[in-house]
């Protein structure tokens, strides 16, 4: 009876943004860029408050990453009765997922009785870059030379519009997800040095969007403000279908000039300090 009471049960865990129904565990581009959180449900025999004179019970939690025949411990923590809650989080970072290929992630519970209990494994398929096949995003409000400036409508101090142009029939399907990646540069040609990290914007493709295309607004703060004179931004997107990346676009470039002669600071406000 004592052995039974100490038995642990490692249940399946979830990873935010990665579909549990996809057996191959394709990792969406925004998760590859930003990382995610794993969520482990409270195990059945969580440590209880000890009675007077008893030793404190505990469970040690280890999370492992296995890729290319190498196993790496990416998280470890010890829990006692004071840590009790419905679920326990761990970070899965972009650094963990830096290499393309197939990986497995799982966790191990080790109780004070020394009995290990391993969770079901999650397969993850990591592909950082699909070959671009779709048309580049457009900037419908840029001038003939590809600039967004202080006279652009809508005003640059409010937003920049990025247009996802319609593709051939059946390329976009209802409920596909467009993940747009935006990044600013201190050059006019979208080359380093960078002025912003990569920011992602998600849009569900529904209604008439597959046929007519659609526009994604990039707000001024904090996505545009760092670019003001002889600067630029690159926008590219990936199409996800049921969480799986299936198409990628060529990059679209827009030049940004927020400096007007005689004005003490760029229109919309100066760069972030």
CSV table of N, CA and C in Angstrom, one decimal, residues 96-223:
chain,number,residue,atom,x,y,z
A,96,UNK,N,16.6,27.2,-27.6
A,96,UNK,CA,16.4,25.7,-27.6
A,96,UNK,C,16.0,25.2,-29.0
A,97,UNK,N,15.3,26.0,-29.8
A,97,UNK,CA,14.8,25.6,-31.1
A,97,UNK,C,15.6,26.1,-32.2
A,98,UNK,N,16.9,26.4,-32.0
A,98,UNK,CA,17.6,27.1,-33.0
A,98,UNK,C,18.0,26.2,-34.2
A,99,UNK,N,18.0,24.9,-34.0
A,99,UNK,CA,18.4,24.0,-35.1
A,99,UNK,C,17.2,23.4,-35.8
A,100,UNK,N,17.2,23.4,-37.1
A,100,UNK,CA,16.1,22.7,-37.9
A,100,UNK,C,16.2,21.2,-37.7
A,101,UNK,N,15.1,20.6,-37.8
A,101,UNK,CA,15.1,19.1,-37.7
A,101,UNK,C,13.9,18.7,-36.7
A,102,UNK,N,14.0,17.4,-36.3
A,102,UNK,CA,13.0,16.9,-35.4
A,102,UNK,C,13.6,16.7,-34.0
A,103,UNK,N,12.8,17.1,-33.0
A,103,UNK,CA,13.3,17.0,-31.6
A,103,UNK,C,12.2,16.4,-30.8
A,104,UNK,N,12.5,15.9,-29.6
A,104,UNK,CA,11.5,15.5,-28.7
A,104,UNK,C,11.7,16.2,-27.3
A,105,UNK,N,10.6,16.5,-26.7
A,105,UNK,CA,10.6,17.1,-25.4
A,105,UNK,C,9.8,16.3,-24.4
A,106,UNK,N,10.2,16.1,-23.2
A,106,UNK,CA,9.5,15.4,-22.2
A,106,UNK,C,9.9,15.8,-20.8
A,107,UNK,N,9.2,15.4,-19.8
A,107,UNK,CA,9.6,15.8,-18.5
A,107,UNK,C,9.6,14.5,-17.6
A,108,UNK,N,10.3,14.6,-16.5
A,108,UNK,CA,10.5,13.5,-15.6
A,108,UNK,C,10.2,14.0,-14.2
A,109,UNK,N,9.4,13.2,-13.4
A,109,UNK,CA,9.1,13.5,-12.0
A,109,UNK,C,9.9,12.5,-11.2
A,110,UNK,N,10.6,13.0,-10.2
A,110,UNK,CA,11.3,12.2,-9.3
A,110,UNK,C,10.9,12.5,-7.8
A,111,UNK,N,10.2,11.6,-7.2
A,111,UNK,CA,9.7,11.8,-5.9
A,111,UNK,C,10.7,11.5,-4.8
A,112,UNK,N,10.4,11.9,-3.6
A,112,UNK,CA,11.3,11.7,-2.5
A,112,UNK,C,11.6,10.2,-2.2
A,113,UNK,N,10.7,9.3,-2.8
A,113,UNK,CA,10.9,7.9,-2.6
A,113,UNK,C,11.9,7.3,-3.7
A,114,UNK,N,12.3,8.2,-4.6
A,114,UNK,CA,13.3,7.8,-5.6
A,114,UNK,C,12.8,7.2,-6.8
A,115,UNK,N,11.4,7.1,-6.9
A,115,UNK,CA,10.8,6.5,-8.1
A,115,UNK,C,10.6,7.5,-9.2
A,116,UNK,N,11.3,7.3,-10.4
A,116,UNK,CA,11.1,8.3,-11.5
A,116,UNK,C,9.9,7.9,-12.3
A,117,UNK,N,9.3,9.0,-12.9
A,117,UNK,CA,8.1,8.8,-13.7
A,117,UNK,C,8.3,9.7,-14.9
A,118,UNK,N,8.3,9.2,-16.1
A,118,UNK,CA,8.6,10.0,-17.3
A,118,UNK,C,7.3,10.2,-18.0
A,119,UNK,N,7.1,11.4,-18.6
A,119,UNK,CA,5.9,11.8,-19.3
A,119,UNK,C,5.9,11.3,-20.7
A,120,UNK,N,4.7,11.3,-21.3
A,120,UNK,CA,4.7,11.0,-22.8
A,120,UNK,C,5.6,12.1,-23.5
A,121,UNK,N,6.2,11.7,-24.6
A,121,UNK,CA,7.1,12.6,-25.3
A,121,UNK,C,6.3,13.3,-26.4
A,122,UNK,N,6.8,14.6,-26.6
A,122,UNK,CA,6.2,15.4,-27.7
A,122,UNK,C,7.2,15.6,-28.8
A,123,UNK,N,6.8,15.2,-30.0
A,123,UNK,CA,7.6,15.4,-31.2
A,123,UNK,C,7.5,16.8,-31.7
A,124,UNK,N,8.6,17.5,-32.0
A,124,UNK,CA,8.5,18.8,-32.6
A,124,UNK,C,9.3,18.8,-33.9
A,125,UNK,N,8.7,19.4,-34.9
A,125,UNK,CA,9.3,19.6,-36.2
A,125,UNK,C,9.7,21.1,-36.4
A,126,UNK,N,10.9,21.3,-36.5
A,126,UNK,CA,11.4,22.7,-36.6
A,126,UNK,C,11.9,23.0,-38.0
A,127,UNK,N,11.3,24.0,-38.6
A,127,UNK,CA,11.7,24.5,-39.9
A,127,UNK,C,11.7,26.0,-39.8
A,128,UNK,N,12.9,26.6,-39.8
A,128,UNK,CA,13.0,28.1,-39.6
A,128,UNK,C,12.6,28.9,-40.8
A,129,UNK,N,12.8,28.3,-42.0
A,129,UNK,CA,12.6,29.1,-43.2
A,129,UNK,C,12.1,28.3,-44.3
A,130,UNK,N,10.8,28.5,-44.7
A,130,UNK,CA,10.3,27.9,-46.0
A,130,UNK,C,10.9,28.7,-47.2
A,131,UNK,N,11.0,28.0,-48.3
A,131,UNK,CA,11.5,28.7,-49.5
A,131,UNK,C,10.4,29.7,-49.9
A,132,UNK,N,10.8,31.0,-50.1
A,132,UNK,CA,9.7,31.9,-50.5
A,132,UNK,C,9.2,31.7,-51.8
A,133,UNK,N,7.8,31.6,-51.9
A,133,UNK,CA,7.2,31.4,-53.2
A,133,UNK,C,6.1,32.4,-53.4
A,134,UNK,N,5.6,33.1,-52.4
A,134,UNK,CA,4.5,34.0,-52.5
A,134,UNK,C,5.0,35.5,-52.8
A,135,UNK,N,4.1,36.3,-53.4
A,135,UNK,CA,4.5,37.7,-53.7
A,135,UNK,C,4.9,38.4,-52.4
A,136,UNK,N,5.7,39.4,-52.6
A,136,UNK,CA,6.1,40.2,-51.4
A,136,UNK,C,5.0,41.0,-50.9
A,137,UNK,N,4.9,41.3,-49.6
A,137,UNK,CA,3.9,42.3,-49.1
A,137,UNK,C,4.1,43.6,-49.8
A,138,UNK,N,3.0,44.4,-50.0
A,138,UNK,CA,3.1,45.7,-50.6
A,138,UNK,C,2.8,46.8,-49.6
A,139,UNK,N,3.2,48.0,-49.9
A,139,UNK,CA,3.0,49.1,-49.1
A,139,UNK,C,2.2,50.1,-49.9
A,140,UNK,N,0.8,50.0,-49.8
A,140,UNK,CA,0.0,50.8,-50.8
A,140,UNK,C,0.1,52.3,-50.6
A,141,UNK,N,0.6,52.8,-49.5
A,141,UNK,CA,0.6,54.3,-49.3
A,141,UNK,C,2.0,54.9,-49.5
A,142,UNK,N,3.0,54.0,-49.9
A,142,UNK,CA,4.3,54.5,-50.2
A,142,UNK,C,4.3,55.3,-51.5
A,143,UNK,N,5.2,56.3,-51.7
A,143,UNK,CA,5.3,57.0,-52.9
A,143,UNK,C,6.0,56.2,-54.0
A,144,UNK,N,6.1,56.9,-55.2
A,144,UNK,CA,6.7,56.2,-56.3
A,144,UNK,C,8.1,55.7,-56.1
A,145,UNK,N,8.8,56.2,-55.2
A,145,UNK,CA,10.2,55.8,-54.9
A,145,UNK,C,10.2,54.9,-53.7
A,146,UNK,N,9.1,54.4,-53.2
A,146,UNK,CA,9.0,53.5,-52.1
A,146,UNK,C,9.2,54.0,-50.7
A,147,UNK,N,8.9,55.3,-50.6
A,147,UNK,CA,9.1,56.0,-49.3
A,147,UNK,C,7.7,56.2,-48.6
A,148,UNK,N,7.8,56.0,-47.3
A,148,UNK,CA,6.7,56.5,-46.4
A,148,UNK,C,7.3,57.8,-45.7
A,149,UNK,N,6.6,58.9,-45.8
A,149,UNK,CA,7.1,60.1,-45.2
A,149,UNK,C,6.0,60.8,-44.4
A,150,UNK,N,6.3,62.1,-44.0
A,150,UNK,CA,5.4,62.8,-43.1
A,150,UNK,C,4.1,63.2,-43.8
A,151,UNK,N,4.0,63.1,-45.1
A,151,UNK,CA,2.8,63.5,-45.9
A,151,UNK,C,2.0,62.3,-46.3
A,152,UNK,N,2.4,61.1,-45.9
A,152,UNK,CA,1.7,59.9,-46.3
A,152,UNK,C,0.4,59.8,-45.5
A,153,UNK,N,-0.6,59.3,-46.2
A,153,UNK,CA,-1.9,59.0,-45.6
A,153,UNK,C,-2.2,57.5,-45.7
A,154,UNK,N,-2.5,56.9,-44.5
A,154,UNK,CA,-2.5,57.4,-43.2
A,154,UNK,C,-1.2,57.9,-42.7
A,155,UNK,N,-1.2,58.9,-41.8
A,155,UNK,CA,0.0,59.5,-41.3
A,155,UNK,C,0.9,58.5,-40.7
A,156,UNK,N,2.2,58.7,-41.0
A,156,UNK,CA,3.2,57.7,-40.5
A,156,UNK,C,3.3,57.7,-39.0
A,157,UNK,N,2.9,58.8,-38.3
A,157,UNK,CA,2.9,58.9,-36.9
A,157,UNK,C,1.8,58.1,-36.2
A,158,UNK,N,0.9,57.5,-37.1
A,158,UNK,CA,-0.2,56.7,-36.6
A,158,UNK,C,0.1,55.2,-36.9
A,159,UNK,N,0.4,54.9,-38.2
A,159,UNK,CA,0.6,53.5,-38.6
A,159,UNK,C,1.2,53.5,-40.0
A,160,UNK,N,1.7,52.3,-40.4
A,160,UNK,CA,2.0,52.0,-41.8
A,160,UNK,C,1.2,50.8,-42.1
A,161,UNK,N,0.6,50.8,-43.3
A,161,UNK,CA,-0.3,49.7,-43.8
A,161,UNK,C,0.6,48.8,-44.7
A,162,UNK,N,0.4,47.5,-44.3
A,162,UNK,CA,1.1,46.4,-45.1
A,162,UNK,C,0.0,45.6,-45.8
A,163,UNK,N,0.1,45.5,-47.1
A,163,UNK,CA,-1.0,44.8,-47.9
A,163,UNK,C,-0.5,43.4,-48.3
A,164,UNK,N,-1.3,42.4,-47.9
A,164,UNK,CA,-1.0,41.0,-48.4
A,164,UNK,C,-1.8,40.9,-49.6
A,165,UNK,N,-1.1,40.8,-50.7
A,165,UNK,CA,-1.8,40.8,-52.0
A,165,UNK,C,-2.4,39.4,-52.3
A,166,UNK,N,-3.6,39.3,-53.0
A,166,UNK,CA,-4.2,38.0,-53.3
A,166,UNK,C,-3.3,37.2,-54.2
A,167,UNK,N,-3.3,35.9,-53.9
A,167,UNK,CA,-2.5,35.0,-54.7
A,167,UNK,C,-3.4,34.2,-55.6
A,168,UNK,N,-2.9,33.2,-56.3
A,168,UNK,CA,-3.6,32.3,-57.2
A,168,UNK,C,-4.7,31.6,-56.4
A,169,UNK,N,-5.7,31.1,-57.1
A,169,UNK,CA,-6.8,30.4,-56.4
A,169,UNK,C,-6.3,29.3,-55.6
A,170,UNK,N,-6.9,29.2,-54.4
A,170,UNK,CA,-6.7,28.0,-53.5
A,170,UNK,C,-5.3,28.2,-52.7
A,171,UNK,N,-4.6,29.2,-53.0
A,171,UNK,CA,-3.3,29.4,-52.2
A,171,UNK,C,-3.7,29.8,-50.7
A,172,UNK,N,-4.6,30.8,-50.6
A,172,UNK,CA,-5.2,31.1,-49.3
A,172,UNK,C,-6.5,30.3,-49.1
A,173,UNK,N,-6.6,29.7,-48.0
A,173,UNK,CA,-7.9,29.0,-47.6
A,173,UNK,C,-8.5,29.6,-46.4
A,174,UNK,N,-9.8,29.5,-46.3
A,174,UNK,CA,-10.5,30.0,-45.1
A,174,UNK,C,-9.9,29.4,-43.8
A,175,UNK,N,-9.7,30.3,-42.9
A,175,UNK,CA,-9.1,29.9,-41.5
A,175,UNK,C,-7.6,29.7,-41.6
A,176,UNK,N,-7.0,29.9,-42.7
A,176,UNK,CA,-5.5,29.9,-42.7
A,176,UNK,C,-5.1,31.1,-41.8
A,177,UNK,N,-3.9,31.1,-41.3
A,177,UNK,CA,-3.4,32.2,-40.5
A,177,UNK,C,-2.2,32.8,-41.1
A,178,UNK,N,-2.2,34.1,-41.3
A,178,UNK,CA,-1.0,34.8,-41.8
A,178,UNK,C,-0.2,35.4,-40.7
A,179,UNK,N,1.1,35.0,-40.6
A,179,UNK,CA,2.0,35.5,-39.6
A,179,UNK,C,3.0,36.4,-40.3
A,180,UNK,N,2.8,37.7,-40.0
A,180,UNK,CA,3.6,38.8,-40.7
A,180,UNK,C,4.8,39.1,-39.7
A,181,UNK,N,6.0,39.1,-40.2
A,181,UNK,CA,7.2,39.5,-39.4
A,181,UNK,C,7.6,40.9,-40.0
A,182,UNK,N,7.8,41.8,-39.0
A,182,UNK,CA,8.2,43.2,-39.3
A,182,UNK,C,9.5,43.5,-38.6
A,183,UNK,N,10.5,44.1,-39.3
A,183,UNK,CA,11.7,44.5,-38.6
A,183,UNK,C,12.3,45.8,-39.3
A,184,UNK,N,12.8,46.7,-38.4
A,184,UNK,CA,13.3,48.0,-38.9
A,184,UNK,C,14.8,47.9,-39.0
A,185,UNK,N,15.4,48.7,-39.9
A,185,UNK,CA,16.8,48.8,-40.1
A,185,UNK,C,17.4,50.2,-40.3
A,186,UNK,N,18.6,50.4,-39.9
A,186,UNK,CA,19.2,51.7,-40.0
A,186,UNK,C,19.9,52.0,-41.4
A,187,UNK,N,19.3,51.4,-42.4
A,187,UNK,CA,19.7,51.6,-43.8
A,187,UNK,C,18.5,51.7,-44.6
A,188,UNK,N,18.7,52.1,-45.9
A,188,UNK,CA,17.6,52.2,-46.8
A,188,UNK,C,17.3,50.9,-47.6
A,189,UNK,N,18.1,49.9,-47.4
A,189,UNK,CA,17.9,48.7,-48.2
A,189,UNK,C,17.6,47.4,-47.4
A,190,UNK,N,17.2,47.7,-46.1
A,190,UNK,CA,16.8,46.5,-45.3
A,190,UNK,C,17.9,45.6,-44.8
A,191,UNK,N,19.1,46.2,-44.8
A,191,UNK,CA,20.3,45.4,-44.3
A,191,UNK,C,20.7,46.0,-43.0
A,192,UNK,N,21.5,45.2,-42.2
A,192,UNK,CA,21.9,45.7,-40.8
A,192,UNK,C,22.7,46.9,-40.9
A,193,UNK,N,22.8,47.7,-39.8
A,193,UNK,CA,22.4,47.3,-38.5
A,193,UNK,C,20.8,47.4,-38.3
A,194,UNK,N,20.3,46.6,-37.4
A,194,UNK,CA,18.9,46.6,-37.1
A,194,UNK,C,18.5,47.6,-36.1
A,195,UNK,N,17.3,48.1,-36.2
A,195,UNK,CA,16.8,49.1,-35.3
A,195,UNK,C,15.7,48.6,-34.4
A,196,UNK,N,15.1,47.5,-34.8
A,196,UNK,CA,14.0,46.9,-34.0
A,196,UNK,C,14.2,45.3,-33.9
A,197,UNK,N,13.7,44.7,-32.9
A,197,UNK,CA,13.7,43.2,-33.0
A,197,UNK,C,12.6,42.8,-34.1
A,198,UNK,N,12.5,41.5,-34.3
A,198,UNK,CA,11.5,41.0,-35.2
A,198,UNK,C,10.2,41.0,-34.4
A,199,UNK,N,9.2,41.7,-35.0
A,199,UNK,CA,7.8,41.7,-34.4
A,199,UNK,C,6.9,40.9,-35.3
A,200,UNK,N,6.0,40.2,-34.7
A,200,UNK,CA,5.0,39.4,-35.4
A,200,UNK,C,3.6,39.9,-35.2
A,201,UNK,N,2.8,39.8,-36.3
A,201,UNK,CA,1.4,40.1,-36.3
A,201,UNK,C,0.6,39.0,-37.0
A,202,UNK,N,-0.5,38.6,-36.4
A,202,UNK,CA,-1.3,37.5,-36.9
A,202,UNK,C,-2.6,37.9,-37.4
A,203,UNK,N,-3.0,37.4,-38.5
A,203,UNK,CA,-4.3,37.7,-39.1
A,203,UNK,C,-5.0,36.4,-39.6
A,204,UNK,N,-6.2,36.1,-39.2
A,204,UNK,CA,-6.9,35.0,-39.7
A,204,UNK,C,-7.5,35.3,-41.1
A,205,UNK,N,-7.3,34.4,-42.0
A,205,UNK,CA,-7.7,34.6,-43.4
A,205,UNK,C,-9.1,34.0,-43.5
A,206,UNK,N,-10.1,34.9,-43.6
A,206,UNK,CA,-11.5,34.5,-43.7
A,206,UNK,C,-12.3,35.4,-44.6
A,207,UNK,N,-13.6,35.1,-44.7
A,207,UNK,CA,-14.4,36.0,-45.6
A,207,UNK,C,-13.9,36.1,-47.0
A,208,UNK,N,-13.8,37.3,-47.5
A,208,UNK,CA,-13.3,37.5,-48.9
A,208,UNK,C,-11.8,37.7,-48.9
A,209,UNK,N,-11.1,37.6,-47.8
A,209,UNK,CA,-9.6,37.8,-47.8
A,209,UNK,C,-8.8,36.9,-48.8
A,210,UNK,N,-9.2,35.6,-48.9
A,210,UNK,CA,-8.5,34.8,-49.8
A,210,UNK,C,-8.5,35.3,-51.3
A,211,UNK,N,-9.5,36.0,-51.6
A,211,UNK,CA,-9.7,36.5,-53.0
A,211,UNK,C,-9.2,37.9,-53.2
A,212,UNK,N,-9.5,38.8,-52.2
A,212,UNK,CA,-9.2,40.2,-52.3
A,212,UNK,C,-7.9,40.6,-51.6
A,213,UNK,N,-7.4,39.7,-50.8
A,213,UNK,CA,-6.2,40.1,-50.0
A,213,UNK,C,-6.7,40.9,-48.8
A,214,UNK,N,-5.7,41.5,-48.0
A,214,UNK,CA,-6.1,42.2,-46.8
A,214,UNK,C,-4.9,43.1,-46.4
A,215,UNK,N,-5.2,44.0,-45.4
A,215,UNK,CA,-4.2,44.9,-44.9
A,215,UNK,C,-3.9,44.7,-43.5
A,216,UNK,N,-2.7,44.7,-43.1
A,216,UNK,CA,-2.3,44.6,-41.7
A,216,UNK,C,-1.7,45.9,-41.3
A,217,UNK,N,-2.2,46.5,-40.2
A,217,UNK,CA,-1.7,47.8,-39.7
A,217,UNK,C,-0.5,47.6,-38.8
A,218,UNK,N,0.6,48.3,-39.0
A,218,UNK,CA,1.7,48.4,-38.1
A,218,UNK,C,1.6,49.6,-37.3
A,219,UNK,N,1.3,49.6,-36.0
A,219,UNK,CA,1.2,50.8,-35.2
A,219,UNK,C,2.5,51.5,-35.1
A,220,UNK,N,2.4,52.8,-34.9
A,220,UNK,CA,3.6,53.7,-34.8
A,220,UNK,C,4.5,53.2,-33.6
A,221,UNK,N,3.9,53.1,-32.4
A,221,UNK,CA,4.7,52.7,-31.2
A,221,UNK,C,4.4,51.3,-30.9
A,222,UNK,N,5.5,50.5,-30.7
A,222,UNK,CA,6.9,50.9,-30.8
A,222,UNK,C,7.6,50.4,-32.1
A,223,UNK,N,6.7,50.1,-33.1
A,223,UNK,CA,7.2,49.4,-34.3
A,223,UNK,C,7.8,50.3,-35.3
